[in-house]
XYZ file of C-alpha atoms in Angstrom:
565
model
C 8.760 12.987 30.635
C 6.050 10.711 31.959
C 4.661 10.314 28.448
C 8.080 9.371 27.104
C 8.622 6.907 29.932
C 5.248 5.341 29.251
C 6.025 5.126 25.542
C 9.441 3.633 26.252
C 8.034 0.981 28.588
C 4.768 0.192 26.847
C 5.764 0.411 23.190
C 8.038 -2.667 23.254
C 5.351 -4.537 25.188
C 2.689 -3.506 22.683
C 4.875 -4.447 19.725
C 5.651 -7.775 21.350
C 1.961 -8.176 22.139
C 0.956 -7.504 18.541
C 3.512 -9.970 17.237
C 2.424 -12.503 19.839
C -1.232 -11.851 19.057
C -0.852 -12.471 15.343
C 1.350 -15.512 15.950
C -0.926 -16.930 18.655
C -4.039 -16.107 16.649
C -2.607 -17.933 13.669
C -1.523 -20.906 15.807
C -4.834 -21.155 17.651
C -6.916 -20.695 14.521
C -4.892 -23.270 12.635
C -5.126 -25.600 15.618
C -8.910 -25.234 15.842
C -9.352 -25.471 12.088
C -7.100 -28.501 11.789
C -8.889 -30.168 14.704
C -12.320 -29.582 13.213
C -11.109 -30.614 9.750
C -9.538 -33.778 11.145
C -12.689 -34.741 13.078
C -14.850 -33.959 10.054
C -12.673 -36.108 7.827
C -12.787 -38.931 10.381
C -16.603 -38.790 10.496
C -16.887 -38.593 6.709
C -14.497 -41.523 6.309
C -16.628 -43.517 8.754
C -19.749 -42.759 6.717
C -17.967 -43.702 3.492
C -16.816 -46.997 5.038
C -20.346 -47.669 6.279
C -21.793 -47.128 2.790
C -19.032 -49.321 1.295
C -19.837 -52.061 3.793
C -23.555 -51.774 3.026
C -22.706 -51.904 -0.666
C -20.727 -55.101 -0.154
C -23.412 -56.735 1.985
C -26.255 -55.788 -0.382
C -24.313 -57.296 -3.286
C -24.031 -60.549 -1.327
C -27.830 -60.667 -1.031
C -28.574 -59.595 -4.606
C -25.833 -61.093 -6.754
C -24.752 -64.334 -5.038
C -25.755 -67.246 -7.312
C -26.687 -69.633 -4.502
C -28.974 -67.103 -2.843
C -30.566 -66.353 -6.219
C -31.269 -70.092 -6.756
C -32.791 -70.344 -3.301
C -34.988 -67.290 -3.979
C -36.102 -68.775 -7.276
C -36.997 -72.047 -5.512
C -38.992 -70.112 -2.935
C -41.024 -68.242 -5.533
C -41.471 -71.046 -8.147
C -41.529 -74.412 -6.316
C -45.016 -75.623 -5.378
C -43.747 -78.048 -2.787
C -44.296 -76.454 0.617
C -41.408 -78.406 2.076
C -38.976 -77.052 -0.500
C -40.334 -73.557 0.002
C -39.888 -73.847 3.759
C -36.326 -75.125 3.292
C -35.546 -72.241 0.932
C -37.027 -69.756 3.367
C -34.999 -71.234 6.226
C -31.801 -71.103 4.179
C -32.348 -67.451 3.173
C -33.127 -66.550 6.765
C -29.944 -68.251 7.918
C -27.904 -66.286 5.344
C -29.425 -63.005 6.538
C -28.714 -63.855 10.177
C -25.170 -64.940 9.377
C -24.390 -61.781 7.416
C -25.883 -59.625 10.171
C -23.927 -61.510 12.810
C -20.628 -61.128 10.968
C -21.365 -57.452 10.145
C -22.307 -55.708 13.401
C -22.762 -52.388 11.575
C -25.929 -53.808 9.915
C -29.356 -53.564 11.465
C -32.752 -54.287 9.917
C -32.476 -56.471 6.766
C -35.203 -57.907 4.528
C -36.187 -58.567 0.929
C -38.737 -56.240 -0.563
C -41.086 -57.390 -3.334
C -43.488 -54.568 -4.152
C -45.448 -56.691 -6.675
C -45.944 -59.713 -4.391
C -48.803 -60.183 -1.922
C -46.251 -60.379 0.898
C -44.083 -57.376 0.150
C -41.774 -57.823 3.174
C -39.880 -61.123 3.078
C -37.282 -62.807 5.299
C -36.923 -59.824 7.659
C -34.594 -60.331 10.611
C -36.562 -57.825 12.705
C -40.142 -56.637 12.683
C -40.856 -53.921 10.076
C -43.181 -50.974 10.481
C -46.456 -51.414 8.622
C -47.063 -49.728 5.259
C -43.375 -49.623 4.371
C -42.651 -47.781 1.092
C -39.325 -46.663 -0.348
C -41.000 -43.539 -1.736
C -41.390 -42.163 1.809
C -37.643 -42.353 2.456
C -35.428 -39.281 1.857
C -33.017 -39.967 -1.027
C -29.359 -39.697 -0.102
C -27.173 -40.889 -2.989
C -26.803 -43.457 -5.732
C -23.624 -45.481 -5.518
C -22.426 -48.667 -7.282
C -25.902 -49.632 -8.453
C -27.539 -49.147 -5.070
C -29.899 -46.424 -3.868
C -29.160 -44.989 -0.430
C -31.659 -43.186 1.777
C -31.412 -41.170 4.914
C -30.580 -40.327 7.424
C -34.102 -41.262 8.528
C -35.849 -43.037 11.443
C -35.388 -46.794 11.307
C -38.067 -48.987 9.712
C -37.714 -51.356 12.688
C -41.131 -51.520 14.288
C -39.912 -51.018 17.874
C -37.069 -48.566 17.175
C -36.662 -44.812 16.682
C -32.949 -44.424 15.970
C -31.608 -42.550 12.938
C -30.137 -44.820 10.274
C -28.883 -44.951 6.712
C -30.502 -47.489 4.396
C -29.663 -49.167 1.111
C -32.077 -50.550 -1.482
C -30.613 -52.727 -4.239
C -32.486 -54.717 -6.855
C -31.902 -58.472 -6.832
C -30.576 -59.915 -10.073
C -33.715 -61.823 -11.067
C -35.050 -61.172 -14.547
C -38.597 -62.451 -13.997
C -39.385 -60.717 -10.724
C -38.987 -57.244 -9.164
C -37.308 -57.950 -5.834
C -35.041 -55.706 -3.746
C -32.864 -56.238 -0.734
C -33.204 -53.554 1.975
C -30.437 -52.940 4.535
C -30.143 -50.476 7.403
C -27.201 -49.481 9.546
C -27.062 -50.615 13.131
C -29.322 -48.798 15.575
C -26.629 -46.638 17.183
C -24.074 -46.597 14.377
C -25.091 -43.300 12.801
C -25.130 -41.462 16.143
C -21.638 -42.779 16.852
C -20.398 -41.683 13.439
C -21.896 -38.191 13.687
C -21.282 -36.948 17.229
C -20.161 -33.884 19.195
C -17.432 -35.434 21.331
C -14.681 -35.395 18.727
C -14.796 -31.601 18.257
C -14.594 -30.304 21.819
C -16.995 -27.450 20.957
C -20.645 -27.278 19.964
C -21.094 -28.002 16.275
C -23.994 -28.679 13.920
C -23.854 -31.393 11.273
C -25.395 -31.145 7.823
C -25.640 -34.008 5.350
C -26.271 -32.940 1.752
C -27.438 -35.510 -0.793
C -26.301 -35.802 -4.375
C -29.036 -33.358 -5.423
C -27.610 -30.599 -3.203
C -30.468 -30.866 -0.659
C -29.908 -30.986 3.098
C -31.277 -34.323 4.337
C -30.031 -34.225 7.924
C -29.072 -31.676 10.552
C -28.571 -31.710 14.320
C -28.459 -28.906 16.934
C -29.531 -26.307 14.391
C -32.446 -26.092 12.041
C -33.033 -23.234 9.592
C -36.020 -21.142 10.545
C -37.848 -21.735 7.264
C -37.494 -23.734 4.047
C -36.151 -20.687 2.205
C -33.401 -20.301 4.800
C -32.645 -24.008 4.530
C -32.446 -23.671 0.759
C -30.048 -20.715 1.076
C -27.887 -22.713 3.491
C -27.795 -25.623 1.042
C -26.803 -23.237 -1.731
C -24.021 -21.782 0.452
C -22.709 -25.294 1.192
C -22.898 -26.266 -2.474
C -20.957 -23.154 -3.572
C -18.230 -23.796 -0.984
C -18.970 -20.760 1.228
C -16.904 -20.591 4.433
C -19.399 -18.506 6.465
C -23.153 -18.293 6.863
C -25.083 -16.072 9.311
C -22.587 -16.069 12.162
C -21.399 -19.634 11.544
C -18.147 -20.920 10.095
C -18.642 -23.833 7.689
C -16.324 -26.811 7.163
C -17.247 -29.255 4.400
C -16.084 -32.640 3.174
C -17.395 -33.635 -0.278
C -17.412 -37.407 -0.704
C -16.636 -39.226 -3.914
C -19.847 -41.181 -3.254
C -21.896 -38.089 -4.172
C -22.844 -36.686 -0.765
C -21.261 -33.961 1.402
C -20.823 -33.694 5.163
C -20.689 -30.153 6.591
C -19.973 -28.935 10.116
C -21.110 -25.464 11.241
C -19.438 -23.772 14.230
C -20.607 -20.532 15.793
C -18.047 -17.778 15.279
C -18.137 -16.962 18.993
C -17.409 -20.590 19.921
C -14.683 -20.788 17.276
C -12.995 -17.672 18.720
C -13.563 -18.668 22.353
C -9.998 -19.762 23.038
C -8.588 -16.749 21.157
C -10.835 -14.365 23.119
C -9.731 -15.894 26.413
C -6.110 -15.319 25.421
C -6.923 -11.706 24.532
C -8.461 -11.148 27.961
C -5.355 -12.516 29.663
C -3.140 -10.350 27.493
C -5.305 -7.288 28.263
C -4.864 -7.910 32.000
C -1.095 -8.125 31.426
C -1.104 -4.806 29.531
C -3.134 -3.125 32.302
C -0.694 -4.377 34.934
C 2.273 -3.165 32.882
C 0.595 0.236 32.483
C 0.056 0.633 36.218
C 3.643 -0.429 36.941
C 4.957 2.000 34.298
C 2.950 4.845 35.852
C 4.392 4.107 39.277
C 7.953 3.953 37.933
C 7.426 7.149 35.903
C 6.139 8.966 38.990
C 9.139 7.813 41.041
C 11.603 8.929 38.360
C 9.806 12.259 37.992
C 10.202 12.915 41.723
C 13.882 11.994 41.535
C 14.565 14.399 38.653
C 12.214 17.297 39.439
C 14.166 18.756 42.387
C 17.600 18.957 40.690
C 15.920 20.139 37.498
C 14.319 23.033 39.386
C 17.750 23.834 40.841
C 19.206 23.965 37.329
C 16.421 26.290 36.242
C 17.198 28.633 39.148
C 20.894 28.674 38.288
C 20.111 29.496 34.668
C 17.905 32.371 35.861
C 20.725 33.719 38.039
C 23.172 33.617 35.149
C 20.653 35.292 32.826
C 20.327 38.295 35.136
C 24.063 38.598 35.747
C 26.422 37.070 33.153
C 29.389 37.329 35.496
C 27.758 35.176 38.206
C 29.420 31.799 38.732
C 27.075 28.808 38.861
C 26.595 26.513 41.821
C 26.934 22.769 41.400
C 23.945 20.447 41.903
C 26.262 17.464 42.596
C 24.569 15.492 39.793
C 27.081 14.905 37.018
C 24.652 15.318 34.115
C 23.127 18.551 35.408
C 26.502 19.991 36.426
C 27.801 19.324 32.906
C 24.725 21.070 31.512
C 25.312 24.115 33.748
C 28.990 24.253 32.791
C 28.128 24.127 29.070
C 25.507 26.820 29.613
C 28.037 29.032 31.392
C 30.540 28.613 28.533
C 27.774 29.337 26.023
C 26.924 32.504 27.973
C 30.545 33.654 27.737
C 30.562 32.949 24.007
C 27.283 34.832 23.531
C 28.803 37.838 25.342
C 31.681 37.858 22.892
C 29.233 37.580 19.983
C 27.243 40.550 21.316
C 30.390 42.648 21.358
C 31.188 41.546 17.797
C 27.685 42.384 16.625
C 27.942 45.845 18.217
C 31.172 46.506 16.349
C 29.665 45.219 13.090
C 26.698 47.552 13.486
C 29.080 50.507 13.665
C 30.834 49.317 10.505
C 27.460 48.775 8.841
C 26.535 52.451 9.352
C 29.749 53.488 7.610
C 29.051 51.099 4.710
C 25.533 52.513 4.320
C 26.998 56.015 3.885
C 29.450 54.714 1.264
C 26.620 52.903 -0.534
C 24.605 56.127 -0.594
C 27.543 57.940 -2.181
C 27.831 55.202 -4.835
C 24.115 55.574 -5.612
C 24.477 59.347 -5.940
C 27.003 59.021 -8.819
C 24.624 57.258 -11.313
C 21.898 59.687 -10.274
C 24.200 62.623 -11.054
C 25.120 61.019 -14.389
C 21.452 60.646 -15.378
C 20.713 64.262 -14.485
C 23.690 65.436 -16.507
C 22.614 63.396 -19.543
C 19.113 64.860 -19.275
C 20.638 68.351 -19.322
C 22.693 67.501 -22.410
C 19.588 66.034 -24.045
C 17.553 69.225 -23.526
C 20.405 71.441 -24.775
C 20.649 69.294 -27.932
C 16.921 69.591 -28.546
C 16.972 73.361 -28.006
C 19.802 73.745 -30.557
C 18.226 71.348 -33.069
C 20.913 68.674 -32.666
C 18.681 65.654 -33.389
C 21.487 63.122 -33.672
C 22.977 64.183 -30.349
C 19.466 64.123 -28.831
C 18.907 60.591 -30.160
C 22.355 59.431 -28.996
C 21.902 60.810 -25.476
C 18.347 59.405 -25.246
C 19.589 55.907 -26.150
C 22.523 56.202 -23.757
C 20.177 57.292 -20.935
C 17.895 54.311 -21.566
C 20.813 51.870 -21.651
C 22.295 53.298 -18.456
C 18.897 53.311 -16.761
C 18.405 49.613 -17.603
C 21.946 48.567 -16.661
C 22.331 50.736 -13.546
C 18.701 51.050 -12.504
C 17.147 49.819 -9.279
C 14.575 47.444 -10.781
C 14.666 43.719 -10.004
C 17.584 41.640 -11.246
C 15.004 39.259 -12.807
C 13.069 40.789 -15.738
C 10.826 39.468 -18.530
C 12.729 38.574 -21.658
C 10.791 41.309 -23.528
C 12.435 44.008 -21.347
C 15.893 42.518 -21.973
C 15.220 42.573 -25.729
C 13.958 46.188 -25.577
C 17.120 47.306 -23.736
C 19.196 45.282 -26.218
C 17.583 47.108 -29.149
C 18.536 50.459 -27.574
C 22.095 49.259 -26.997
C 22.415 47.962 -30.578
C 21.122 51.223 -32.026
C 23.573 53.159 -29.842
C 26.458 51.022 -31.117
C 25.309 51.377 -34.729
C 25.378 55.178 -34.349
C 28.830 54.892 -32.807
C 30.194 52.698 -35.631
C 28.298 54.564 -38.358
C 26.126 51.544 -39.124
C 29.014 49.351 -40.294
C 27.223 46.174 -39.143
C 23.706 44.803 -39.369
C 21.773 43.317 -36.431
C 18.702 41.135 -36.852
C 16.582 40.325 -33.754
C 13.922 37.597 -33.899
C 11.871 36.837 -30.779
C 9.304 34.069 -30.415
C 6.138 35.743 -28.983
C 5.660 32.703 -26.733
C 8.998 33.479 -25.067
C 8.466 37.179 -24.297
C 7.260 36.548 -20.744
C 10.074 34.132 -19.830
C 11.934 35.573 -16.783
C 15.744 35.847 -17.101
C 18.527 37.633 -15.196
C 18.955 41.234 -16.319
C 21.954 42.049 -18.599
C 22.239 38.416 -19.855
C 22.301 39.002 -23.612
C 24.044 42.389 -23.910
C 27.577 41.069 -23.052
C 27.219 38.404 -25.770
C 26.067 40.977 -28.347
C 28.868 43.311 -27.271
C 31.417 40.527 -27.836
C 29.847 39.822 -31.233
C 30.209 43.518 -32.190
C 33.786 43.913 -30.909
C 35.265 40.496 -31.663
C 32.938 38.985 -34.227
C 33.065 41.633 -36.958
C 35.039 40.990 -40.107
C 36.390 43.063 -42.931
C 33.205 42.461 -44.866
C 29.935 43.888 -43.625
C 29.270 42.555 -40.148
C 26.048 40.630 -39.533
C 24.765 39.665 -36.121
C 21.643 37.529 -35.566
C 19.889 37.373 -32.201
C 17.205 34.716 -31.775
C 14.962 33.791 -28.864
C 12.811 30.660 -29.172
C 10.600 28.729 -26.769
C 11.477 25.171 -27.749
C 9.137 23.443 -25.237
C 6.905 24.126 -22.254
C 9.919 24.123 -19.970
C 12.844 25.205 -22.168
C 13.858 28.423 -23.980
C 16.816 28.895 -26.355
C 18.826 32.157 -26.586
C 21.195 32.436 -29.583
C 23.721 35.109 -30.711
C 25.437 34.527 -34.079
C 28.071 36.618 -35.873
C 29.955 36.276 -39.165
C 33.385 37.092 -37.762
C 36.669 35.261 -38.037
C 35.643 32.467 -35.669
C 37.712 30.443 -33.221
C 39.361 27.046 -33.040
C 38.422 24.315 -30.558
C 41.306 25.181 -28.208
C 40.117 28.773 -27.884
C 36.530 27.636 -27.229
C 37.704 25.144 -24.587
C 39.775 27.867 -22.899
C 36.764 30.198 -22.782
C 34.465 27.531 -21.334
C 36.953 26.136 -18.832
C 36.301 27.059 -15.165
C 38.142 30.222 -14.103
C 39.490 30.649 -10.599
C 39.575 34.417 -11.138
C 37.519 36.632 -13.449
C 39.089 37.355 -16.854
C 40.272 40.942 -17.067
C 40.279 41.559 -20.815
C 39.197 40.302 -24.178
C 36.257 38.105 -25.118
C 36.375 36.265 -21.786
C 35.169 39.191 -19.636
C 31.548 39.294 -20.845
C 31.412 35.525 -21.362
C 32.646 34.909 -17.819
C 29.926 37.225 -16.483
C 27.214 35.420 -18.498
C 28.538 32.017 -17.406
C 28.332 33.036 -13.754
C 24.731 34.285 -14.258
C 23.694 31.008 -15.887
C 25.341 28.937 -13.162
C 23.812 30.991 -10.331
C 20.221 31.150 -11.594
C 19.914 27.953 -13.628
C 22.257 25.607 -11.759
C 24.903 24.766 -14.375
C 27.237 26.644 -16.706
C 26.968 23.703 -19.113
C 23.743 25.224 -20.436
C 25.971 27.606 -22.461
C 27.412 26.242 -25.739
C 29.782 27.785 -28.325
C 30.056 26.698 -31.943
C 32.618 28.395 -34.167
C 34.265 27.875 -37.523
C 37.280 29.801 -38.803
C 36.309 32.284 -41.488
C 32.569 31.642 -40.982
C 31.640 33.014 -37.577
C 30.644 32.100 -34.049
C 27.338 31.050 -32.445
C 26.720 31.181 -28.701
C 23.602 29.402 -27.386
C 22.072 29.312 -23.930
C 19.361 26.721 -23.383
C 17.679 27.675 -20.119
C 14.894 25.994 -18.136
C 11.808 28.186 -17.756
C 11.220 28.971 -14.077
C 8.977 31.297 -12.106
C 10.289 34.793 -11.366
C 10.020 34.218 -7.605
C 12.066 31.028 -7.876
C 14.860 32.840 -9.742
C 14.844 35.748 -7.296
C 15.326 33.304 -4.412
C 18.133 31.440 -6.175
């Protein structure tokens, strides 16, 4: 009872909990995923805008016709005054562009073939600057982007992105170099927007990781495997969940979140739900114990009353003053009265059963007496040399032994055929061999179990009702037509029947037919229906003046299955 009460109280809660868990899990996971995806997209969009802005600014410095004329004047004019004016103008342009574009930081022209390689810088540049030492990031709109890397500003250490674009001058190799503002990259790639600890990975257009924060692979091979996982779009890597944003500019920004941190909010909900389940379990136990105490005492009283009534069926029961239990006791008392009446009926039936057993014994004695008498006649015939009488009595004894014997009602088809041969020979002796019988049995069908005395009534009808004025011919065929089907056929060359007569024979009979062809056919139909489930397995074909064919197509079943039918 306590178990049932616990199941009844906890099962709905558990089902509700499971539904809530899957719903909440889906909501929380989608919420966390959408939040991370949104923040990642916001950061990636900021980086894309930064690169677009750098692209626009670098084109101003490398493609603007006025700046190109001023650069040409600076490199070709021998007048120091003109060179100084050109230098001042270029410096003013750089300062103006930097002032109007606060996302820009260090800016200068780079001429690797000139004695002064660094020109017009707005801030001091670290010595021995070379673009070959910068990590490549992507190529976009004719510019080469590097980073993220430490700034080339001599007094700075911030992480920046840089752009190197060749100036459109055919006679000289000059580049403009731009960096992002000192703190811009850290603002673009930060932790605050996610609400949980994350690690950023920037992958360049070659599929190499050029930047990471908060997490560094233990070795270059591990870093290479991580880059391969990002490039193939993997969603997990070594306990981390990966979120990636591939940019049309050729780079990819990836955020890695520890699985434990990702599931933190879900796990906290599970703990709260577990506490709720534990509380419900304790409450259910207390309620179950209280109900058990309430029911146990009257239940024990009911058990005592049942014991009293068991020992003395005439004892009246005492009420417990609980409607349900009193109704149970009343029903039990009525059942006890009914059982008493049944016991008396069974006693009377047992007396009648003894009388029926004696009558059954007498019925069994009669065939036994008949067999003994036939054996006596058989021996007298042999002693007097009466071979035909000996043969006739022998066949009759075999037929009677098969038809009236005590063997199982289900026999192999070979035994039915053997008994049928004896019966046919007996009838041929009786009718002085006026008809011919041909029996053909498929060897594969000899072991098929059938009800005993199935074919003999059909052959008997063929002999009595199927003979004609010409020599009678009866064909008996047994064929195994498939693994699960056997066909039994009896054919005669008698006068035949019309369709109305066939329909009358096959129509259901409320009472057994008492004469004519229908007696044996009714018996066979009942056998087929009982052991094979349908009388429709029996078919009759007949033609006036030609003869009649009766077929039984039976399913092959095990002997035990037929005996239990």
